[in-house]
Amino acid sequence: MDCNGYRQENHDQNLFPKPKVLVLEPPPVFKFHEDKLSQKFHFLKAWDSPLPLDQFLTTHAHSVQAILSHGTCPVTTNTIRLLPSLGLIVTTSSGLNQIDLQECRRRGVSVAYAGSLFSADVADIAVGLLIDALRKISAGNHYVTQGLWANNGDFSLGSKLGGRKVGIVGLGSIGLEVGKRLESFGCNILYSSRNKKSSVSYPYYSNVCELAANCEVLIICCELNDQTRHMINKEVLLASGKKGLIINVGRGAIIDEQEMVRCLIQGEIAGAGLDVFENEPHVPSELIALDNVVLSPHRAVHTEETLMALVELVMGNLEAFFSNKPLLSPVILDE
Ligand SMILES: O=CC(=O)O
């Protein structure tokens, strides 16, 4: 530690090395803002090295104090164990299912994340997917661009958004933003969540199957963890019924994807709007072929503006760590 409190010398980049940060796979912020990030940090790019990952980690074992990670990049027990100097993982995601938090807790490794930075953007996409699925915007685009309209084809009617009963699964910051937006469209909001929220008057269901049975649309906004993996299973899908719509902006694996595909094909649910999938970037071919499904490439979280704010947050967290100051957006690792 130097007189400015830095754990590594970095105030004069010509004389002193920048703090090293390990990157296992390129995060989306790299595509647009790598130059800016690289002005302050030296990134060790595991994916760019000819060495197998374990060997790469062993080679840099003692110099890596921080990892920069993202939503679909696993940070496993093995990775953490191979890095004895590791003190921080910064992820550009709000979701944390890809990081072994238990090992972080055990080792005393801090974690910083995007918190609620993306909530409004994700809520916009959830509502967009719902309106598209109900009013058939993408299907209408296909109908026009494929010349079917000009050929006197028949385009089926959509359904009204206002007055619809919408069940939000997970009333965290994204779910609350979705609720706010849909209230202004005249929807009736119901929800399920780990706990009943005193801040809202929406009807609460502790059981997601009962929620599904009592609404016309389910919007999945919760995090993926051991309790929510495949929570939207056959029983819940069937409870949604033949007019039920499923919108997912959480994580793909919250839904039993195979079962959802089967229900869509057999008409046991009416349709879906999906930004996330179980095995990204692979999307089941059956989903691609269905015209009652709207697909989006896990982009709900990213707008130009939010990526800009994200870079500042990532740099702020790394700078705080290397200056021994409190992190800007720490994850509280409960016992
Ligand atoms: O999906 C992305 C995230 O968790 O931020």
mmCIF file of C-alpha atoms and ligand atoms in Angstrom:
data_model
loop_
_atom_site.group_PDB
_atom_site.id
_atom_site.type_symbol
_atom_site.label_atom_id
_atom_site.label_comp_id
_atom_site.label_asym_id
_atom_site.label_seq_id
_atom_site.Cartn_x
_atom_site.Cartn_y
_atom_site.Cartn_z
ATOM 1 C CA MET A 1 0.000 0.000 0.000
ATOM 2 C CA ASP A 2 1.408 3.479 -0.871
ATOM 3 C CA CYS A 3 0.954 6.840 0.862
ATOM 4 C CA ASN A 4 -2.287 7.451 -1.088
ATOM 5 C CA GLY A 5 -3.709 4.236 0.224
ATOM 6 C CA TYR A 6 -3.420 2.410 -3.112
ATOM 7 C CA ARG A 7 -2.838 -1.333 -2.855
ATOM 8 C CA GLN A 8 -0.708 -1.106 -5.957
ATOM 9 C CA GLU A 9 1.194 1.860 -7.309
ATOM 10 C CA ASN A 10 -0.832 3.370 -10.146
ATOM 11 C CA HIS A 11 -0.744 7.153 -9.909
ATOM 12 C CA ASP A 12 1.825 7.619 -12.680
ATOM 13 C CA GLN A 13 1.013 5.155 -15.405
ATOM 14 C CA ASN A 14 4.357 5.664 -17.105
ATOM 15 C CA LEU A 15 6.326 4.768 -14.000
ATOM 16 C CA PHE A 16 4.032 2.453 -12.140
ATOM 17 C CA PRO A 17 1.923 -0.423 -13.368
ATOM 18 C CA LYS A 18 -1.842 -0.031 -13.449
ATOM 19 C CA PRO A 19 -3.743 -2.390 -11.112
ATOM 20 C CA LYS A 20 -4.282 -5.747 -12.754
ATOM 21 C CA VAL A 21 -7.839 -6.956 -13.225
ATOM 22 C CA LEU A 22 -8.629 -10.432 -14.512
ATOM 23 C CA VAL A 23 -11.307 -10.781 -17.186
ATOM 24 C CA LEU A 24 -12.436 -14.339 -17.888
ATOM 25 C CA GLU A 25 -14.716 -13.558 -20.850
ATOM 26 C CA PRO A 26 -15.255 -10.167 -22.492
ATOM 27 C CA PRO A 27 -18.149 -8.343 -20.788
ATOM 28 C CA PRO A 28 -20.563 -6.280 -22.957
ATOM 29 C CA VAL A 29 -19.042 -3.026 -21.609
ATOM 30 C CA PHE A 30 -15.731 -4.023 -23.239
ATOM 31 C CA LYS A 31 -17.229 -3.890 -26.699
ATOM 32 C CA PHE A 32 -18.000 -0.189 -26.341
ATOM 33 C CA HIS A 33 -15.824 1.131 -23.521
ATOM 34 C CA GLU A 34 -12.670 -0.982 -23.291
ATOM 35 C CA ASP A 35 -10.408 2.002 -24.076
ATOM 36 C CA LYS A 36 -11.840 4.033 -21.227
ATOM 37 C CA LEU A 37 -11.513 1.175 -18.748
ATOM 38 C CA SER A 38 -7.990 0.399 -19.933
ATOM 39 C CA GLN A 39 -6.813 3.921 -19.145
ATOM 40 C CA LYS A 40 -6.950 3.002 -15.462
ATOM 41 C CA PHE A 41 -6.575 -0.767 -15.292
ATOM 42 C CA HIS A 42 -4.481 -3.439 -16.908
ATOM 43 C CA PHE A 43 -6.805 -6.225 -17.985
ATOM 44 C CA LEU A 44 -5.520 -9.783 -18.012
ATOM 45 C CA LYS A 45 -7.645 -11.385 -20.720
ATOM 46 C CA ALA A 46 -8.009 -15.077 -20.030
ATOM 47 C CA TRP A 47 -9.998 -15.703 -23.235
ATOM 48 C CA ASP A 48 -7.217 -14.194 -25.357
ATOM 49 C CA SER A 49 -4.499 -16.441 -23.970
ATOM 50 C CA PRO A 50 -3.387 -19.675 -25.648
ATOM 51 C CA LEU A 51 -3.051 -21.187 -22.144
ATOM 52 C CA PRO A 52 -5.844 -23.365 -20.752
ATOM 53 C CA LEU A 53 -7.808 -21.395 -18.122
ATOM 54 C CA ASP A 54 -6.383 -23.153 -15.052
ATOM 55 C CA GLN A 55 -2.831 -22.633 -16.283
ATOM 56 C CA PHE A 56 -3.550 -18.983 -17.057
ATOM 57 C CA LEU A 57 -4.962 -18.508 -13.556
ATOM 58 C CA THR A 58 -2.010 -20.278 -11.945
ATOM 59 C CA THR A 59 0.427 -18.106 -13.913
ATOM 60 C CA HIS A 60 -1.231 -14.915 -12.602
ATOM 61 C CA ALA A 61 -2.322 -16.366 -9.260
ATOM 62 C CA HIS A 62 -0.491 -13.917 -7.034
ATOM 63 C CA SER A 63 -1.031 -10.742 -9.032
ATOM 64 C CA VAL A 64 -4.798 -10.956 -9.432
ATOM 65 C CA GLN A 65 -6.647 -9.035 -6.749
ATOM 66 C CA ALA A 66 -9.785 -8.295 -8.750
ATOM 67 C CA ILE A 67 -11.968 -9.927 -11.414
ATOM 68 C CA LEU A 68 -14.274 -8.122 -13.823
ATOM 69 C CA SER A 69 -17.131 -10.442 -14.743
ATOM 70 C CA HIS A 70 -20.587 -10.292 -16.354
ATOM 71 C CA GLY A 71 -24.023 -11.924 -16.268
ATOM 72 C CA THR A 72 -23.278 -15.104 -18.205
ATOM 73 C CA CYS A 73 -19.657 -15.592 -17.156
ATOM 74 C CA PRO A 74 -19.308 -18.204 -14.405
ATOM 75 C CA VAL A 75 -16.934 -17.408 -11.552
ATOM 76 C CA THR A 76 -16.560 -20.839 -10.018
ATOM 77 C CA THR A 77 -15.156 -22.242 -6.778
ATOM 78 C CA ASN A 78 -12.186 -23.505 -8.780
ATOM 79 C CA THR A 79 -11.392 -20.049 -10.206
ATOM 80 C CA ILE A 80 -11.651 -18.414 -6.789
ATOM 81 C CA ARG A 81 -9.468 -21.108 -5.193
ATOM 82 C CA LEU A 82 -6.747 -20.673 -7.809
ATOM 83 C CA LEU A 83 -6.450 -16.966 -6.957
ATOM 84 C CA PRO A 84 -5.136 -16.585 -3.388
ATOM 85 C CA SER A 85 -4.813 -12.765 -3.640
ATOM 86 C CA LEU A 86 -8.338 -12.245 -4.941
ATOM 87 C CA GLY A 87 -10.241 -9.610 -2.932
ATOM 88 C CA LEU A 88 -12.970 -8.406 -5.295
ATOM 89 C CA ILE A 89 -15.283 -9.594 -8.058
ATOM 90 C CA VAL A 90 -17.049 -6.790 -9.930
ATOM 91 C CA THR A 91 -19.851 -8.030 -12.133
ATOM 92 C CA THR A 92 -21.535 -5.826 -14.712
ATOM 93 C CA SER A 93 -24.807 -7.675 -14.066
ATOM 94 C CA SER A 94 -27.601 -7.294 -11.542
ATOM 95 C CA GLY A 95 -28.014 -11.067 -11.442
ATOM 96 C CA LEU A 96 -25.501 -13.002 -9.344
ATOM 97 C CA ASN A 97 -26.371 -16.622 -10.096
ATOM 98 C CA GLN A 98 -23.164 -17.065 -12.126
ATOM 99 C CA ILE A 99 -20.869 -16.337 -9.157
ATOM 100 C CA ASP A 100 -20.110 -18.807 -6.377
ATOM 101 C CA LEU A 101 -21.181 -16.447 -3.605
ATOM 102 C CA GLN A 102 -20.746 -19.079 -0.930
ATOM 103 C CA GLU A 103 -17.062 -19.427 -1.776
ATOM 104 C CA CYS A 104 -16.730 -15.609 -1.848
ATOM 105 C CA ARG A 105 -18.221 -15.459 1.634
ATOM 106 C CA ARG A 106 -15.942 -18.254 2.861
ATOM 107 C CA ARG A 107 -12.842 -16.602 1.411
ATOM 108 C CA GLY A 108 -13.804 -13.031 2.323
ATOM 109 C CA VAL A 109 -13.886 -11.957 -1.350
ATOM 110 C CA SER A 110 -16.104 -8.865 -1.830
ATOM 111 C CA VAL A 111 -18.577 -8.661 -4.700
ATOM 112 C CA ALA A 112 -19.848 -5.518 -6.418
ATOM 113 C CA TYR A 113 -22.689 -5.549 -8.958
ATOM 114 C CA ALA A 114 -24.934 -3.360 -11.088
ATOM 115 C CA GLY A 115 -27.687 -3.220 -8.463
ATOM 116 C CA SER A 116 -30.807 -1.537 -9.824
ATOM 117 C CA LEU A 117 -28.992 0.369 -12.579
ATOM 118 C CA PHE A 118 -30.836 -1.501 -15.334
ATOM 119 C CA SER A 119 -34.254 -1.876 -13.700
ATOM 120 C CA ALA A 120 -36.055 0.789 -15.742
ATOM 121 C CA ASP A 121 -34.571 -0.496 -19.037
ATOM 122 C CA VAL A 122 -35.514 -4.082 -18.231
ATOM 123 C CA ALA A 123 -39.039 -3.019 -17.257
ATOM 124 C CA ASP A 124 -39.387 -1.173 -20.591
ATOM 125 C CA ILE A 125 -38.501 -4.359 -22.483
ATOM 126 C CA ALA A 126 -40.877 -6.458 -20.355
ATOM 127 C CA VAL A 127 -43.721 -4.100 -21.244
ATOM 128 C CA GLY A 128 -42.539 -3.952 -24.868
ATOM 129 C CA LEU A 129 -42.547 -7.742 -25.164
ATOM 130 C CA LEU A 130 -46.019 -7.880 -23.616
ATOM 131 C CA ILE A 131 -47.462 -5.270 -25.975
ATOM 132 C CA ASP A 132 -45.776 -7.000 -28.916
ATOM 133 C CA ALA A 133 -47.153 -10.401 -27.930
ATOM 134 C CA LEU A 134 -50.674 -9.027 -27.369
ATOM 135 C CA ARG A 135 -50.878 -6.660 -30.339
ATOM 136 C CA LYS A 136 -48.711 -8.787 -32.670
ATOM 137 C CA ILE A 137 -46.264 -6.039 -33.643
ATOM 138 C CA SER A 138 -43.438 -8.382 -34.739
ATOM 139 C CA ALA A 139 -45.922 -10.703 -36.443
ATOM 140 C CA GLY A 140 -47.400 -7.658 -38.220
ATOM 141 C CA ASN A 141 -43.929 -6.584 -39.321
ATOM 142 C CA HIS A 142 -43.380 -10.045 -40.797
ATOM 143 C CA TYR A 143 -46.796 -9.912 -42.496
ATOM 144 C CA VAL A 144 -45.996 -6.581 -44.167
ATOM 145 C CA THR A 145 -42.338 -7.208 -45.056
ATOM 146 C CA GLN A 146 -43.077 -10.653 -46.499
ATOM 147 C CA GLY A 147 -45.647 -9.104 -48.860
ATOM 148 C CA LEU A 148 -48.573 -10.992 -47.288
ATOM 149 C CA TRP A 149 -50.597 -7.795 -46.763
ATOM 150 C CA ALA A 150 -50.217 -6.797 -50.411
ATOM 151 C CA ASN A 151 -51.366 -10.284 -51.380
ATOM 152 C CA ASN A 152 -54.635 -9.849 -49.474
ATOM 153 C CA GLY A 153 -53.607 -12.188 -46.698
ATOM 154 C CA ASP A 154 -55.493 -12.341 -43.432
ATOM 155 C CA PHE A 155 -53.892 -10.886 -40.322
ATOM 156 C CA SER A 156 -55.429 -12.041 -37.068
ATOM 157 C CA LEU A 157 -56.647 -9.674 -34.369
ATOM 158 C CA GLY A 158 -54.551 -8.828 -31.330
ATOM 159 C CA SER A 159 -55.802 -8.442 -27.753
ATOM 160 C CA LYS A 160 -56.178 -5.393 -25.537
ATOM 161 C CA LEU A 161 -53.612 -4.516 -22.870
ATOM 162 C CA GLY A 162 -55.801 -2.256 -20.698
ATOM 163 C CA GLY A 163 -57.799 -4.123 -18.065
ATOM 164 C CA ARG A 164 -55.570 -7.189 -18.272
ATOM 165 C CA LYS A 165 -54.672 -9.064 -15.061
ATOM 166 C CA VAL A 166 -50.888 -9.222 -14.905
ATOM 167 C CA GLY A 167 -49.001 -11.340 -12.370
ATOM 168 C CA ILE A 168 -45.482 -10.139 -11.612
ATOM 169 C CA VAL A 169 -43.193 -12.889 -10.352
ATOM 170 C CA GLY A 170 -40.575 -11.180 -8.158
ATOM 171 C CA LEU A 171 -41.417 -7.678 -6.953
ATOM 172 C CA GLY A 172 -37.859 -6.348 -6.627
ATOM 173 C CA SER A 173 -36.722 -3.173 -8.336
ATOM 174 C CA ILE A 174 -37.486 -4.506 -11.853
ATOM 175 C CA GLY A 175 -40.885 -5.904 -10.843
ATOM 176 C CA LEU A 176 -41.857 -2.609 -9.200
ATOM 177 C CA GLU A 177 -40.911 -0.677 -12.362
ATOM 178 C CA VAL A 178 -42.977 -3.104 -14.459
ATOM 179 C CA GLY A 179 -45.926 -2.635 -12.074
ATOM 180 C CA LYS A 180 -45.704 1.171 -12.282
ATOM 181 C CA ARG A 181 -45.703 1.095 -16.082
ATOM 182 C CA LEU A 182 -48.546 -1.389 -16.428
ATOM 183 C CA GLU A 183 -50.727 0.419 -13.873
ATOM 184 C CA SER A 184 -50.598 3.438 -16.150
ATOM 185 C CA PHE A 185 -51.840 1.233 -19.018
ATOM 186 C CA GLY A 186 -54.852 0.317 -16.880
ATOM 187 C CA CYS A 187 -53.731 -3.237 -16.029
ATOM 188 C CA ASN A 188 -54.599 -4.941 -12.741
ATOM 189 C CA ILE A 189 -51.393 -6.013 -11.019
ATOM 190 C CA LEU A 190 -50.991 -9.085 -8.807
ATOM 191 C CA TYR A 191 -47.685 -10.476 -7.631
ATOM 192 C CA SER A 192 -45.744 -13.230 -5.968
ATOM 193 C CA SER A 193 -42.487 -12.643 -4.158
ATOM 194 C CA ARG A 194 -40.442 -14.164 -1.360
ATOM 195 C CA ASN A 195 -42.246 -11.810 1.033
ATOM 196 C CA LYS A 196 -45.358 -9.655 0.956
ATOM 197 C CA LYS A 197 -44.419 -6.000 0.329
ATOM 198 C CA SER A 198 -45.916 -3.332 2.560
ATOM 199 C CA SER A 199 -45.118 -0.635 -0.034
ATOM 200 C CA VAL A 200 -47.768 -1.795 -2.543
ATOM 201 C CA SER A 201 -51.450 -2.679 -2.387
ATOM 202 C CA TYR A 202 -51.343 -5.245 -5.235
ATOM 203 C CA PRO A 203 -52.850 -8.628 -4.247
ATOM 204 C CA TYR A 204 -50.096 -10.959 -3.028
ATOM 205 C CA TYR A 205 -49.780 -14.690 -3.734
ATOM 206 C CA SER A 206 -47.198 -16.696 -1.859
ATOM 207 C CA ASN A 207 -47.720 -19.516 -4.350
ATOM 208 C CA VAL A 208 -46.750 -18.861 -7.968
ATOM 209 C CA CYS A 209 -49.169 -21.508 -9.251
ATOM 210 C CA GLU A 210 -52.082 -19.711 -7.587
ATOM 211 C CA LEU A 211 -50.821 -16.449 -9.057
ATOM 212 C CA ALA A 212 -50.780 -18.048 -12.528
ATOM 213 C CA ALA A 213 -54.325 -19.338 -12.066
ATOM 214 C CA ASN A 214 -55.550 -15.857 -11.146
ATOM 215 C CA CYS A 215 -53.991 -13.763 -13.916
ATOM 216 C CA GLU A 216 -53.763 -13.674 -17.701
ATOM 217 C CA VAL A 217 -50.091 -12.771 -18.035
ATOM 218 C CA LEU A 218 -47.083 -13.817 -15.966
ATOM 219 C CA ILE A 219 -44.036 -11.530 -16.092
ATOM 220 C CA ILE A 220 -40.929 -13.185 -14.663
ATOM 221 C CA CYS A 221 -38.726 -10.570 -12.975
ATOM 222 C CA CYS A 222 -37.140 -12.549 -10.147
ATOM 223 C CA GLU A 223 -33.543 -13.705 -9.753
ATOM 224 C CA LEU A 224 -32.324 -17.209 -10.555
ATOM 225 C CA ASN A 225 -31.323 -19.227 -7.506
ATOM 226 C CA ASP A 226 -31.866 -22.736 -6.155
ATOM 227 C CA GLN A 227 -35.451 -21.873 -5.192
ATOM 228 C CA THR A 228 -36.429 -20.288 -8.513
ATOM 229 C CA ARG A 229 -34.722 -22.699 -10.973
ATOM 230 C CA HIS A 230 -37.558 -24.240 -13.068
ATOM 231 C CA MET A 231 -40.099 -22.600 -10.745
ATOM 232 C CA ILE A 232 -42.256 -21.975 -13.829
ATOM 233 C CA ASN A 233 -42.862 -25.671 -14.420
ATOM 234 C CA LYS A 234 -45.583 -27.706 -16.106
ATOM 235 C CA GLU A 235 -48.036 -27.131 -13.260
ATOM 236 C CA VAL A 236 -47.602 -23.341 -13.357
ATOM 237 C CA LEU A 237 -47.772 -23.249 -17.155
ATOM 238 C CA LEU A 238 -50.981 -25.275 -17.195
ATOM 239 C CA ALA A 239 -52.408 -23.042 -14.452
ATOM 240 C CA SER A 240 -51.804 -20.044 -16.766
ATOM 241 C CA GLY A 241 -54.255 -21.640 -19.152
ATOM 242 C CA LYS A 242 -54.872 -21.516 -22.896
ATOM 243 C CA LYS A 243 -55.109 -17.707 -22.882
ATOM 244 C CA GLY A 244 -52.052 -17.269 -20.663
ATOM 245 C CA LEU A 245 -48.985 -15.321 -21.786
ATOM 246 C CA ILE A 246 -45.503 -15.708 -20.302
ATOM 247 C CA ILE A 247 -42.987 -12.842 -20.414
ATOM 248 C CA ASN A 248 -39.467 -13.546 -19.146
ATOM 249 C CA VAL A 249 -36.860 -10.847 -18.431
ATOM 250 C CA GLY A 250 -35.335 -12.682 -15.424
ATOM 251 C CA ARG A 251 -33.212 -15.684 -16.360
ATOM 252 C CA GLY A 252 -33.974 -18.463 -18.834
ATOM 253 C CA ALA A 253 -33.642 -21.274 -16.314
ATOM 254 C CA ILE A 254 -36.442 -19.894 -14.114
ATOM 255 C CA ILE A 255 -38.759 -21.506 -16.684
ATOM 256 C CA ASP A 256 -38.631 -25.178 -17.607
ATOM 257 C CA GLU A 257 -37.948 -24.236 -21.235
ATOM 258 C CA GLN A 258 -38.686 -27.658 -22.736
ATOM 259 C CA GLU A 259 -42.045 -27.747 -20.993
ATOM 260 C CA MET A 260 -42.839 -24.192 -22.129
ATOM 261 C CA VAL A 261 -42.024 -25.122 -25.741
ATOM 262 C CA ARG A 262 -44.346 -28.124 -25.469
ATOM 263 C CA CYS A 263 -47.162 -25.999 -23.992
ATOM 264 C CA LEU A 264 -46.748 -23.383 -26.740
ATOM 265 C CA ILE A 265 -46.800 -25.960 -29.520
ATOM 266 C CA GLN A 266 -49.827 -27.756 -28.089
ATOM 267 C CA GLY A 267 -51.717 -24.503 -27.460
ATOM 268 C CA GLU A 268 -51.770 -25.049 -23.693
ATOM 269 C CA ILE A 269 -50.595 -21.440 -23.272
ATOM 270 C CA ALA A 270 -51.290 -18.620 -25.726
ATOM 271 C CA GLY A 271 -47.846 -17.147 -26.280
ATOM 272 C CA ALA A 272 -44.603 -15.815 -24.859
ATOM 273 C CA GLY A 273 -42.236 -12.842 -24.959
ATOM 274 C CA LEU A 274 -38.704 -13.917 -24.051
ATOM 275 C CA ASP A 275 -35.482 -11.974 -23.548
ATOM 276 C CA VAL A 276 -33.657 -14.800 -21.746
ATOM 277 C CA PHE A 277 -33.134 -18.500 -22.445
ATOM 278 C CA GLU A 278 -31.777 -21.552 -20.665
ATOM 279 C CA ASN A 279 -28.769 -22.058 -22.906
ATOM 280 C CA GLU A 280 -27.884 -18.670 -24.383
ATOM 281 C CA PRO A 281 -27.181 -17.774 -27.113
ATOM 282 C CA HIS A 282 -28.940 -20.950 -28.264
ATOM 283 C CA VAL A 283 -32.687 -20.652 -28.641
ATOM 284 C CA PRO A 284 -34.743 -23.820 -29.235
ATOM 285 C CA SER A 285 -35.564 -24.018 -32.949
ATOM 286 C CA GLU A 286 -39.226 -24.754 -32.118
ATOM 287 C CA LEU A 287 -39.488 -21.301 -30.504
ATOM 288 C CA ILE A 288 -38.068 -19.641 -33.596
ATOM 289 C CA ALA A 289 -40.695 -21.298 -35.753
ATOM 290 C CA LEU A 290 -43.663 -20.163 -33.617
ATOM 291 C CA ASP A 291 -45.534 -16.977 -34.546
ATOM 292 C CA ASN A 292 -47.052 -16.533 -31.071
ATOM 293 C CA VAL A 293 -43.601 -16.003 -29.535
ATOM 294 C CA VAL A 294 -41.564 -12.785 -29.519
ATOM 295 C CA LEU A 295 -37.813 -13.234 -29.029
ATOM 296 C CA SER A 296 -35.099 -10.807 -27.935
ATOM 297 C CA PRO A 297 -31.351 -11.561 -27.471
ATOM 298 C CA HIS A 298 -30.917 -10.897 -23.705
ATOM 299 C CA ARG A 299 -30.692 -7.176 -24.348
ATOM 300 C CA ALA A 300 -33.233 -5.918 -21.819
ATOM 301 C CA VAL A 301 -30.446 -4.679 -19.576
ATOM 302 C CA HIS A 302 -28.473 -2.668 -22.079
ATOM 303 C CA THR A 303 -29.063 0.730 -23.578
ATOM 304 C CA GLU A 304 -26.304 3.117 -24.668
ATOM 305 C CA GLU A 305 -27.071 5.361 -21.713
ATOM 306 C CA THR A 306 -27.039 2.575 -19.154
ATOM 307 C CA LEU A 307 -23.792 1.106 -20.489
ATOM 308 C CA MET A 308 -22.215 4.513 -20.003
ATOM 309 C CA ALA A 309 -23.412 4.635 -16.390
ATOM 310 C CA LEU A 310 -22.253 1.036 -15.949
ATOM 311 C CA VAL A 311 -18.679 1.863 -16.987
ATOM 312 C CA GLU A 312 -18.575 4.629 -14.389
ATOM 313 C CA LEU A 313 -19.907 2.231 -11.749
ATOM 314 C CA VAL A 314 -17.395 -0.493 -12.657
ATOM 315 C CA MET A 315 -14.495 1.982 -12.566
ATOM 316 C CA GLY A 316 -15.762 3.500 -9.309
ATOM 317 C CA ASN A 317 -15.922 0.068 -7.667
ATOM 318 C CA LEU A 318 -12.453 -0.952 -8.884
ATOM 319 C CA GLU A 319 -10.946 2.387 -7.839
ATOM 320 C CA ALA A 320 -12.595 2.159 -4.430
ATOM 321 C CA PHE A 321 -11.212 -1.359 -3.952
ATOM 322 C CA PHE A 322 -7.664 -0.472 -5.005
ATOM 323 C CA SER A 323 -7.792 2.632 -2.761
ATOM 324 C CA ASN A 324 -9.125 0.646 0.151
ATOM 325 C CA LYS A 325 -12.364 2.646 0.210
ATOM 326 C CA PRO A 326 -15.972 1.390 0.515
ATOM 327 C CA LEU A 327 -17.378 -0.136 -2.677
ATOM 328 C CA LEU A 328 -20.066 1.855 -4.512
ATOM 329 C CA SER A 329 -22.463 -1.051 -5.059
ATOM 330 C CA PRO A 330 -21.496 -3.944 -2.799
ATOM 331 C CA VAL A 331 -23.435 -7.186 -2.632
ATOM 332 C CA ILE A 332 -24.324 -8.012 0.956
ATOM 333 C CA LEU A 333 -23.128 -11.577 1.437
ATOM 334 C CA ASP A 334 -25.438 -12.895 4.173
ATOM 335 C CA GLU A 335 -24.322 -15.631 6.512
HETATM 336 O O1 LIG B 1 -29.096 -10.045 -17.271
HETATM 337 C C1 LIG B 1 -28.289 -9.271 -16.894
HETATM 338 C C2 LIG B 1 -28.110 -8.868 -15.523
HETATM 339 O O2 LIG B 1 -28.317 -9.676 -14.600
HETATM 340 O O3 LIG B 1 -27.720 -7.729 -15.310
#
